[in-house]
Amino acid sequence: MAVYTEVTDDALAAFLEGYDIGRMVAFRGIAEGVENSNYSLRTTEGDFILTLYERRVDPADLPWFLGLMEHLAAKSLPCPLPVRARDGANLNPLAGRIAAITTFLPGVWPRRPTVAHCGPLGAAMARMHLAGEDYAPTRANALGPQGWPPLLARCGDSGDAVRPGLTGEVRTALDATLAAWPGALPRGHIHADLFPDNVFFLDHAISGLIDFYFAATDLYAYDIAVCLNAWCFEPDFSFNITKSRALLRGYQAVRPLSAAETEALPVLCRGAAIRFLLTRLYDWINTPDDALVTRKDPLDYYWRLRFHLQAGSAADYGV
Amino acid sequence: MAVYTEVTDDALAAFLEGYDIGRMVAFRGIAEGVENSNYSLRTTEGDFILTLYERRVDPADLPWFLGLMEHLAAKSLPCPLPVRARDGANLNPLAGRIAAITTFLPGVWPRRPTVAHCGPLGAAMARMHLAGEDYAPTRANALGPQGWPPLLARCGDSGDAVRPGLTGEVRTALDATLAAWPGALPRGHIHADLFPDNVFFLDHAISGLIDFYFAATDLYAYDIAVCLNAWCFEPDFSFNITKSRALLRGYQAVRPLSAAETEALPVLCRGAAIRFLLTRLYDWINTPDDALVTRKDPLDYYWRLRFHLQAGSAADYGV
């Protein structure tokens, strides 16, 4: 639920004067998104999203994110297209923040992902990977494997308050996962956070991929591993291999996986589960009780990790 | 920030089948509104707001609220028009709640109300009062004067933790206010919560009055008193008589106040300040620390009350 920064009418009017997108018709805060403030903006020319970047986003990364979105949108990927102001800038100051206007995408994110969502998701992710191949700038994945040990260290022993023994279990799993981490797999630009609330569907087809603010240059197959975690577990944390199979088939219909990528799926899935477990644990212990955001339970990813730890091979994911 | 109830795609699709408003194009949670869950809904036919009524709203009151909105909209007041389903019902079950679809209104609510907003606000409120005159059903104001003593009692001495002596001060002011409360002023349907976030402006004109879920049948001049509290104080709690004068002039250009209404303004303003002080105090002590809503400071209305207590006559409000 995200409107952290209020924008006054005067500030908004002055901001919009820099753009060639008509006069304002409506402006409403959007309840979705956790990291930034998002507004739905309607003008006489159409519908847009206004995003004010909040503290967690490094302003130095913004040109890379927006450049990637522009690159992908130009290749007809259904992602938000940053709108440039009259002076050509796609990032401008507003209400003490840096802000961007992007195009509005139709559709609805699936509150209850089904098998029918997973095939189109896999295909769209593969198209995104291919479309990004000739976007030259790179961005290191701050929340990739090398970021996990310091994140665990910053959590101290706080995991044990969430579940006795959690810190030790995660440390053991992390050590083993990093030792087995594949180095030579195909790399490129990945979304790295393609959860259901970042994927819009309309009439059973994908109509939007949004929120590229964790995107980075990393292993393509790691992006798949994030999605296997995010889309293929049921509310009781049981793994749904039918969803996984649909996701992987959808992906491979567009970009076939190499044998090495397929083999690496279990360890990549372990890593992805650890990544979300750790960031949720860190947020859990660092979110003030009166914050406006709902804290997400780190154990959701502990149970996923347990599945991945017992998965012997890619066959357990339906490949 | 208000999305308390999540709606699955399937539930929404089934719900929309009952309406003749086209197929869904987009569906996003709205960050505004505190009491209910609100979604912006776009269909192939246009834009709508979907509201799911949460616990604070008595379902028995909903037909009255929606009937009033329908009545006012039919008289061209810019308020949301409830959309009726194919079977004629404007209230239908969804996701374990009662829900309604209303028309979308353009505009933006003023984050920083200025004098220029207050004249149109007064005029729109007066038009609303006149337009409601022939809406026959009535609704007692549960948060009117007779509701304040029990509300104060339920707060116990908790006010003293917010500010030493607060409970006693409020009790004294409440007793004096109720003793002086005018009984015979013109009555009708009032909004009773016409704060800036419930009033949309577009090109300096009012484009929407929303959120009628505190509306009731009560003194017209009390509605004005609520607005004098909500619109005419600066962030440092100083009273801005220029705003007040503009609001009252705007109102009286449409519906002139009787001498008795004018005279009663100071006591009505005291009552309105007490009403918001008490509900905020009650929420302050009863909102869990981890709730998604921002608690509003009850003292904001203590400072307003202090102004109203020293106001000698309507002249202090610019009449």
XYZ file of C-alpha atoms in Angstrom:
638
model
C 0.000 0.000 0.000
C 2.024 2.802 -1.156
C 1.666 6.517 -1.021
C 4.506 7.767 1.130
C 4.888 11.190 -0.425
C 1.933 13.519 -0.905
C 2.002 15.748 -3.969
C 0.257 19.108 -3.793
C -1.876 20.272 -6.711
C 0.445 23.197 -7.373
C 3.556 21.017 -7.393
C 1.868 18.518 -9.685
C 0.634 21.216 -12.055
C 4.130 22.715 -12.255
C 5.640 19.263 -12.816
C 3.192 18.450 -15.616
C 3.990 21.698 -17.395
C 7.325 20.133 -18.256
C 5.558 17.350 -20.173
C 3.581 17.328 -23.369
C 0.820 15.016 -22.139
C -2.164 17.347 -21.877
C -3.959 18.742 -18.854
C -4.666 16.805 -15.678
C -8.066 15.154 -15.330
C -7.620 12.911 -12.287
C -4.931 11.915 -9.820
C -5.332 9.118 -7.261
C -2.952 7.250 -5.017
C -2.518 3.561 -5.859
C -2.661 1.087 -2.996
C -0.246 -1.330 -4.620
C 3.533 -1.381 -4.642
C 5.609 -1.349 -1.503
C 8.832 0.457 -2.313
C 7.711 3.675 -3.994
C 4.765 6.089 -4.083
C 2.526 5.454 -7.070
C -0.292 7.570 -8.426
C -2.694 6.932 -11.228
C -2.712 10.051 -13.398
C -5.263 10.799 -16.066
C -4.786 13.668 -18.455
C -6.706 14.880 -21.477
C -4.252 12.758 -23.508
C -4.578 9.451 -21.694
C -3.648 7.459 -18.619
C -0.293 7.336 -16.904
C 1.387 6.219 -13.701
C 3.352 8.754 -11.685
C 6.033 7.186 -9.487
C 7.968 8.995 -6.782
C 11.065 7.033 -5.846
C 11.441 6.559 -2.121
C 14.476 5.911 0.023
C 15.138 2.297 -0.880
C 15.870 3.066 -4.505
C 19.341 4.400 -5.266
C 18.821 7.433 -7.544
C 22.002 6.449 -9.385
C 20.243 3.269 -10.553
C 17.165 5.004 -11.941
C 18.535 5.833 -15.410
C 19.447 2.162 -15.853
C 15.975 0.952 -14.811
C 14.174 3.464 -17.017
C 16.543 2.809 -19.895
C 15.781 -0.906 -19.666
C 12.026 -0.266 -19.613
C 12.319 2.022 -22.618
C 14.402 -0.585 -24.437
C 11.953 -3.401 -23.679
C 8.865 -1.331 -24.523
C 10.446 -0.380 -27.857
C 10.610 -4.115 -28.567
C 6.879 -4.429 -27.854
C 7.276 -6.025 -24.468
C 4.227 -4.930 -22.428
C 6.146 -2.964 -19.819
C 5.632 0.656 -18.776
C 7.191 3.145 -21.179
C 8.809 6.087 -19.382
C 7.452 9.341 -20.769
C 10.049 11.965 -21.538
C 9.523 15.598 -20.593
C 9.776 18.314 -23.232
C 13.481 18.630 -22.455
C 14.024 14.906 -23.008
C 14.476 13.949 -19.350
C 12.526 10.958 -18.068
C 13.415 11.634 -14.419
C 12.469 14.921 -12.794
C 12.213 16.300 -9.252
C 8.805 16.442 -7.555
C 7.873 16.950 -3.900
C 11.421 16.350 -2.702
C 11.750 13.089 -4.629
C 12.810 12.011 -8.079
C 9.761 11.134 -10.128
C 8.889 9.530 -13.443
C 5.768 9.264 -15.551
C 5.164 5.982 -17.344
C 2.401 4.707 -19.572
C -0.597 2.951 -18.044
C -0.970 -0.772 -18.693
C -4.359 -2.482 -18.643
C -5.050 -5.726 -16.825
C -5.289 -7.186 -13.359
C -2.686 -9.020 -11.336
C -3.797 -12.503 -10.306
C -4.618 -12.727 -6.594
C -4.732 -16.514 -6.930
C -2.274 -17.665 -9.579
C -3.410 -20.777 -11.425
C -1.748 -23.148 -13.872
C -3.291 -21.101 -16.676
C -1.228 -18.070 -15.636
C 2.094 -19.905 -15.524
C 2.561 -20.721 -19.213
C 2.056 -17.132 -20.413
C 4.248 -15.935 -17.542
C 7.127 -18.197 -18.599
C 6.814 -17.123 -22.225
C 6.712 -13.420 -21.323
C 9.774 -13.778 -19.102
C 11.700 -15.480 -21.907
C 10.674 -12.744 -24.356
C 11.842 -10.177 -21.812
C 15.214 -11.924 -21.526
C 15.673 -12.008 -25.298
C 14.460 -8.430 -25.784
C 16.981 -7.188 -23.227
C 19.971 -8.842 -24.904
C 21.080 -5.730 -26.779
C 20.571 -3.278 -23.906
C 24.236 -2.595 -23.326
C 24.464 -1.081 -19.822
C 24.640 -3.534 -16.962
C 23.691 -3.412 -13.304
C 25.173 -5.710 -10.678
C 22.545 -7.567 -8.658
C 22.902 -6.119 -5.166
C 20.490 -8.787 -3.928
C 22.283 -11.590 -5.782
C 24.326 -14.375 -4.129
C 27.207 -12.165 -3.019
C 24.704 -9.954 -1.192
C 23.219 -12.757 0.900
C 25.996 -13.419 3.460
C 26.188 -9.749 4.557
C 22.379 -9.648 4.692
C 22.355 -12.723 6.933
C 25.046 -11.143 9.101
C 22.976 -7.969 9.496
C 20.044 -10.063 10.698
C 22.204 -11.410 13.531
C 20.409 -14.123 15.451
C 17.029 -12.474 15.031
C 15.814 -15.386 12.922
C 15.807 -17.548 16.039
C 13.078 -15.373 17.509
C 10.969 -16.076 14.432
C 11.666 -19.807 14.569
C 14.117 -21.505 16.929
C 17.222 -22.580 15.033
C 16.314 -20.622 11.898
C 19.558 -18.653 11.716
C 21.709 -21.784 11.804
C 19.540 -23.601 9.279
C 19.673 -20.690 6.869
C 23.428 -20.313 7.311
C 23.983 -23.982 6.502
C 21.714 -23.815 3.458
C 23.332 -20.585 2.296
C 26.862 -21.992 2.553
C 25.900 -25.091 0.577
C 24.004 -23.059 -2.001
C 26.869 -20.645 -2.589
C 29.349 -23.532 -2.850
C 27.178 -25.104 -5.554
C 26.282 -21.828 -7.291
C 26.696 -22.070 -11.071
C 28.986 -19.451 -12.526
C 28.960 -19.977 -16.253
C 25.257 -19.939 -17.140
C 23.804 -17.529 -19.721
C 23.484 -14.036 -18.290
C 21.555 -10.928 -19.171
C 19.034 -8.523 -17.734
C 16.557 -10.123 -15.374
C 13.515 -8.729 -13.581
C 14.451 -10.499 -10.324
C 11.100 -9.751 -8.648
C 8.463 -11.063 -11.052
C 5.846 -11.832 -8.421
C 2.126 -12.069 -9.256
C 1.494 -8.441 -8.268
C 3.976 -7.355 -10.938
C 2.239 -9.204 -13.771
C -1.050 -8.044 -15.289
C -3.372 -10.330 -17.222
C -6.223 -9.380 -19.501
C -8.449 -11.994 -21.122
C -5.994 -14.737 -20.061
C -3.035 -13.089 -21.809
C -0.245 -11.079 -20.229
C -0.938 -7.367 -20.574
C 1.777 -5.925 -18.371
C 5.084 -6.589 -16.624
C 5.778 -3.845 -14.114
C 8.078 -2.723 -11.311
C 11.566 -3.141 -12.731
C 13.256 -1.628 -9.682
C 15.022 -4.823 -8.650
C 16.112 -5.618 -12.210
C 19.788 -6.442 -12.663
C 22.255 -8.253 -14.866
C 22.439 -11.831 -13.651
C 21.706 -15.438 -14.613
C 18.559 -15.816 -16.725
C 17.760 -19.074 -14.985
C 17.820 -17.288 -11.630
C 14.867 -15.189 -12.833
C 13.047 -18.464 -13.499
C 13.969 -19.676 -10.016
C 12.427 -16.522 -8.501
C 9.209 -17.221 -10.406
C 9.146 -20.895 -9.414
C 9.207 -19.656 -5.813
C 6.693 -16.892 -6.346
C 4.121 -18.660 -8.532
C 4.325 -22.411 -7.975
C 3.622 -22.904 -4.276
C 0.134 -23.267 -2.865
C -1.036 -21.314 0.206
C -0.092 -24.349 2.358
C 3.458 -24.152 0.893
C 3.099 -27.374 -1.076
C 4.883 -27.228 -4.424
C 2.611 -27.461 -7.468
C 4.615 -29.234 -10.156
C 1.859 -28.692 -12.714
C 2.352 -24.938 -12.406
C 6.109 -25.338 -12.538
C 5.912 -27.508 -15.644
C 3.622 -24.990 -17.352
C 5.954 -22.127 -16.461
C 9.060 -23.920 -17.741
C 7.324 -25.087 -20.920
C 6.111 -21.565 -21.606
C 9.623 -20.254 -21.100
C 11.323 -22.904 -23.218
C 8.914 -22.422 -26.099
C 10.568 -19.011 -26.492
C 14.055 -19.569 -25.093
C 15.131 -23.211 -24.570
C 17.249 -23.783 -21.485
C 20.717 -25.270 -21.822
C 21.406 -28.550 -20.034
C 23.504 -26.661 -17.479
C 20.669 -24.218 -16.782
C 18.194 -27.040 -16.284
C 20.554 -28.904 -13.972
C 21.101 -25.795 -11.899
C 17.406 -25.207 -11.174
C 17.364 -26.765 -7.675
C 20.311 -24.729 -6.424
C 19.004 -21.553 -8.074
C 15.620 -22.112 -6.425
C 17.342 -22.542 -3.060
C 19.164 -19.275 -3.611
C 16.000 -17.431 -4.592
C 14.164 -18.760 -1.523
C 17.074 -17.653 0.685
C 17.069 -14.194 -0.922
C 13.405 -13.557 -0.114
C 13.669 -15.218 3.280
C 16.556 -12.893 4.187
C 15.060 -9.643 2.908
C 11.774 -10.453 4.627
C 13.584 -11.337 7.836
C 15.554 -8.111 7.654
C 12.348 -6.120 7.086
C 10.605 -8.071 9.836
C 13.088 -6.972 12.456
C 13.534 -3.458 11.067
C 9.961 -2.402 10.309
C 8.527 -0.136 13.000
C 5.284 -1.462 14.428
C 3.416 1.610 13.240
C 4.639 1.461 9.641
C 2.115 1.605 6.838
C 3.330 -1.550 5.150
C 2.304 -5.075 5.992
C 5.313 -7.082 7.062
C 5.626 -10.256 5.051
C 6.334 -13.448 6.928
C 9.909 -14.654 6.311
C 8.847 -18.222 7.091
C 6.841 -18.330 3.854
C 10.251 -18.725 2.200
C 11.643 -21.051 4.819
C 9.010 -23.596 3.836
C 9.837 -23.105 0.163
C 13.532 -23.507 0.940
C 12.774 -26.803 2.675
C 11.172 -28.079 -0.518
C 14.115 -26.982 -2.648
C 16.630 -28.554 -0.262
C 15.045 -31.955 -0.710
C 14.629 -31.559 -4.479
C 17.168 -33.888 -6.047
C 17.122 -32.688 -9.630
C 15.335 -30.591 -12.214
C 12.874 -33.466 -12.588
C 11.360 -32.370 -9.294
C 10.360 -29.155 -11.082
C 8.719 -30.955 -13.957
C 11.484 -30.647 -16.535
C -4.743 3.848 2.570
C -7.419 1.431 2.004
C -7.536 -2.018 0.580
C -8.577 -4.279 3.411
C -10.276 -6.953 1.350
C -8.579 -8.563 -1.637
C -10.812 -9.562 -4.529
C -9.774 -12.519 -6.674
C -10.087 -12.299 -10.448
C -12.669 -15.081 -10.491
C -14.815 -13.444 -7.817
C -14.604 -10.108 -9.596
C -15.463 -11.622 -12.971
C -18.493 -13.380 -11.471
C -19.564 -10.168 -9.727
C -19.291 -8.117 -12.920
C -21.437 -10.606 -14.810
C -24.350 -9.270 -12.799
C -23.810 -5.795 -14.267
C -24.242 -4.403 -17.730
C -21.039 -2.353 -17.761
C -18.866 -4.235 -20.243
C -15.784 -6.358 -19.725
C -13.019 -5.594 -17.252
C -9.954 -3.755 -18.539
C -8.131 -2.800 -15.339
C -8.551 -3.081 -11.595
C -6.312 -1.330 -9.057
C -6.530 -0.693 -5.350
C -6.912 2.964 -4.378
C -4.708 4.268 -1.587
C -7.265 6.784 -0.391
C -10.203 6.354 1.956
C -9.884 4.974 5.449
C -13.114 3.177 6.238
C -13.700 0.929 3.231
C -11.785 -0.910 0.505
C -11.811 1.004 -2.762
C -10.736 -0.124 -6.209
C -10.523 1.758 -9.433
C -12.260 -0.375 -12.067
C -12.027 0.194 -15.787
C -14.241 -1.692 -18.178
C -14.779 -1.515 -21.909
C -17.664 0.858 -21.075
C -15.857 3.333 -18.846
C -14.425 3.986 -15.407
C -15.953 3.073 -12.080
C -15.131 2.773 -8.402
C -15.734 -0.532 -6.648
C -16.249 -0.183 -2.899
C -16.315 -3.059 -0.425
C -17.880 -1.945 2.839
C -15.817 -2.864 5.849
C -16.758 -3.397 9.460
C -17.349 0.194 10.502
C -20.266 0.675 8.146
C -23.602 -0.729 9.292
C -25.005 -2.674 6.310
C -28.486 -1.505 7.332
C -27.427 2.077 6.534
C -26.122 1.333 3.045
C -29.438 1.618 1.167
C -29.937 5.069 2.705
C -26.439 6.249 1.709
C -26.736 4.918 -1.830
C -30.265 6.248 -2.168
C -29.045 9.714 -1.182
C -26.179 9.560 -3.691
C -28.569 8.454 -6.423
C -30.955 11.259 -5.506
C -28.224 13.908 -5.501
C -26.620 12.662 -8.722
C -30.028 12.755 -10.426
C -30.106 16.447 -9.521
C -26.739 16.952 -11.220
C -24.745 17.189 -8.027
C -21.253 15.831 -8.867
C -21.395 12.856 -6.529
C -20.830 9.193 -7.386
C -23.850 7.535 -8.976
C -24.376 3.972 -7.739
C -24.603 1.610 -10.698
C -27.440 -0.886 -10.548
C -26.915 -4.514 -11.480
C -29.098 -6.141 -14.130
C -31.526 -7.170 -11.401
C -31.807 -3.588 -10.147
C -29.770 -4.037 -6.964
C -27.083 -1.471 -6.222
C -25.598 -3.496 -3.342
C -24.286 -6.997 -3.941
C -22.083 -9.489 -2.098
C -18.408 -9.798 -3.068
C -15.492 -11.443 -1.255
C -17.426 -11.748 1.989
C -18.448 -8.091 1.981
C -21.260 -6.004 0.602
C -20.051 -4.089 -2.420
C -21.215 -1.320 -4.722
C -20.064 0.053 -8.049
C -20.279 3.808 -8.528
C -19.351 6.126 -11.367
C -15.849 7.576 -11.527
C -15.481 11.305 -10.910
C -12.600 13.305 -12.379
C -10.519 15.757 -10.387
C -8.004 15.920 -7.589
C -8.530 16.598 -3.907
C -6.574 19.589 -2.657
C -3.618 18.595 -0.469
C -3.241 22.235 0.543
C -6.621 23.943 0.599
C -6.466 27.615 -0.324
C -8.952 30.474 -0.185
C -9.752 29.750 -3.834
C -11.108 26.314 -2.880
C -13.375 27.568 -0.103
C -15.902 29.568 -2.128
C -16.730 26.721 -4.535
C -16.811 24.328 -1.574
C -19.404 26.451 0.248
C -21.534 26.767 -2.872
C -21.390 23.027 -3.592
C -22.347 22.201 -0.004
C -25.348 24.534 -0.194
C -26.422 22.978 -3.508
C -26.097 19.556 -1.889
C -28.304 20.665 1.009
C -30.980 22.014 -1.340
C -30.812 19.018 -3.678
C -31.353 16.661 -0.748
C -34.490 18.412 0.496
C -36.910 16.048 -1.217
C -35.060 12.824 -0.365
C -37.649 11.533 2.065
C -35.860 8.861 4.139
C -33.910 10.115 7.122
C -30.930 8.831 9.065
C -30.157 9.865 12.636
C -26.633 11.202 13.083
C -24.951 8.593 15.262
C -21.968 10.931 15.559
C -24.131 13.964 16.346
C -24.328 15.724 19.739
C -26.179 12.935 21.534
C -23.403 10.544 20.504
C -20.590 12.594 22.029
C -21.083 11.969 25.789
C -21.041 8.154 25.405
C -18.010 8.473 23.108
C -16.207 10.533 25.743
C -17.172 7.978 28.382
C -15.741 5.144 26.268
C -12.451 7.021 26.031
C -12.205 7.013 29.841
C -9.270 9.078 31.027
C -7.125 8.107 28.068
C -7.091 11.703 26.849
C -4.874 12.604 29.791
C -2.138 10.396 28.381
C -2.306 12.381 25.152
C -2.273 15.722 26.974
C -2.492 16.166 30.742
C -5.929 17.457 31.709
C -7.414 16.847 28.254
C -10.309 14.687 29.442
C -11.509 17.314 31.931
C -11.140 20.143 29.441
C -13.113 18.276 26.811
C -15.802 17.315 29.313
C -16.245 20.945 30.366
C -16.381 22.130 26.757
C -18.786 19.346 25.818
C -21.185 20.140 28.673
C -21.244 23.828 27.765
C -21.634 23.075 24.068
C -24.538 20.693 24.579
C -26.240 23.165 26.937
C -26.010 25.841 24.241
C -26.819 23.523 21.316
C -29.431 25.031 19.000
C -32.457 22.832 18.482
C -34.663 24.621 16.014
C -32.340 25.351 13.093
C -33.126 24.198 9.542
C -32.452 20.484 9.127
C -31.905 18.147 6.237
C -29.380 15.711 4.861
C -25.785 16.665 5.541
C -22.507 15.114 4.434
C -20.993 15.500 7.925
C -17.458 14.625 6.772
C -16.723 17.008 3.904
C -12.969 17.118 4.404
C -10.571 18.085 1.594
C -9.946 14.447 0.637
C -13.652 14.076 -0.091
C -13.811 17.005 -2.513
C -12.349 16.864 -6.022
C -11.448 19.952 -8.017
C -10.781 20.233 -11.714
C -9.718 23.501 -13.324
C -10.591 25.368 -10.102
C -14.180 24.088 -10.064
C -15.634 21.320 -7.933
C -15.795 18.083 -9.904
C -16.733 15.634 -7.173
C -18.123 15.231 -3.665
C -17.479 11.716 -2.429
C -17.672 9.402 0.570
C -21.207 9.863 1.874
C -20.832 7.181 4.538
C -21.148 9.570 7.468
C -24.092 11.422 5.919
C -27.110 11.900 8.166
C -30.147 14.057 8.767
C -29.064 16.929 10.983
C -28.618 20.716 11.107
C -27.433 22.185 7.802
C -25.312 24.702 9.677
C -23.518 21.852 11.451
C -22.251 20.684 8.046
C -20.819 24.183 7.595
C -19.216 23.968 11.033
C -17.506 20.696 10.053
C -16.090 22.406 6.963
C -14.944 25.475 8.903
C -12.934 23.054 11.048
C -11.679 20.978 8.151
C -10.796 23.702 5.630
C -10.119 26.967 7.464
C -7.228 26.206 9.806
C -3.601 26.473 8.769
C -1.059 23.726 9.525
C -0.064 25.667 12.685
C -3.750 25.566 13.777
C -4.266 29.285 13.297
C -7.723 30.121 11.991
C -7.811 31.688 8.525
C -10.790 34.031 8.488
C -10.296 34.763 4.792
C -10.983 31.115 4.003
C -13.926 31.066 6.367
C -15.403 34.202 4.824
C -15.018 32.744 1.327
C -16.653 29.484 2.398
C -19.610 31.227 4.044
C -20.079 33.635 1.134
C -20.018 30.754 -1.322
C -22.612 28.937 0.747
C -24.883 31.929 1.229
C -24.862 32.800 -2.463
C -26.832 29.557 -2.900
C -28.605 29.168 0.433
C -28.626 32.229 2.732
C -28.296 31.420 6.423
C -30.993 32.503 8.847
C -29.995 34.838 11.673
C -30.297 31.929 14.113
C -27.994 29.757 12.000
C -25.390 32.506 11.801
C -25.551 33.139 15.538
C -25.107 29.450 16.251
C -21.874 29.097 14.278
C -19.468 29.322 17.251
C -21.258 26.630 19.253
C -21.686 24.423 16.174
C -17.972 24.768 15.436
C -17.177 23.773 19.024
C -19.357 20.718 18.623
C -17.747 19.730 15.331
C -14.260 20.104 16.826
C -15.302 17.948 19.792
C -16.749 15.307 17.455
C -13.488 14.876 15.534
C -11.382 15.187 18.670
C -13.370 12.360 20.276
C -13.429 9.979 17.318
C -9.717 10.525 16.780
C -9.022 9.994 20.468
C -11.094 6.823 20.425
C -9.216 5.560 17.356
C -5.905 6.620 18.894
C -6.366 4.372 21.896
C -8.037 1.547 19.966
C -5.873 1.262 16.853
C -3.408 -1.611 17.053
C 0.166 -0.502 16.508
C 0.471 -2.703 13.448
C -2.671 -1.429 11.720
C -2.450 -0.259 8.136
C -4.022 3.117 8.813
C -2.238 6.214 10.003
C -3.648 7.319 13.319
C -4.706 10.943 13.208
C -3.671 13.155 16.079
C -6.668 14.053 18.273
C -4.888 17.218 19.411
C -5.323 18.711 15.928
C -8.925 19.235 17.008
C -8.085 20.306 20.524
C -6.322 23.351 19.087
C -9.284 24.073 16.844
C -11.625 23.724 19.815
C -9.532 26.268 21.722
C -10.083 28.764 18.920
C -13.826 28.140 18.860
C -14.112 28.456 22.650
C -12.702 31.960 22.536
C -14.749 32.978 19.487
C -17.384 35.387 20.770
C -19.713 35.538 17.797
C -20.192 34.716 14.139
C -18.137 37.818 13.353
C -15.075 35.820 14.357
C -15.827 33.591 11.359
C -16.091 36.472 8.948
C -19.868 36.770 8.742
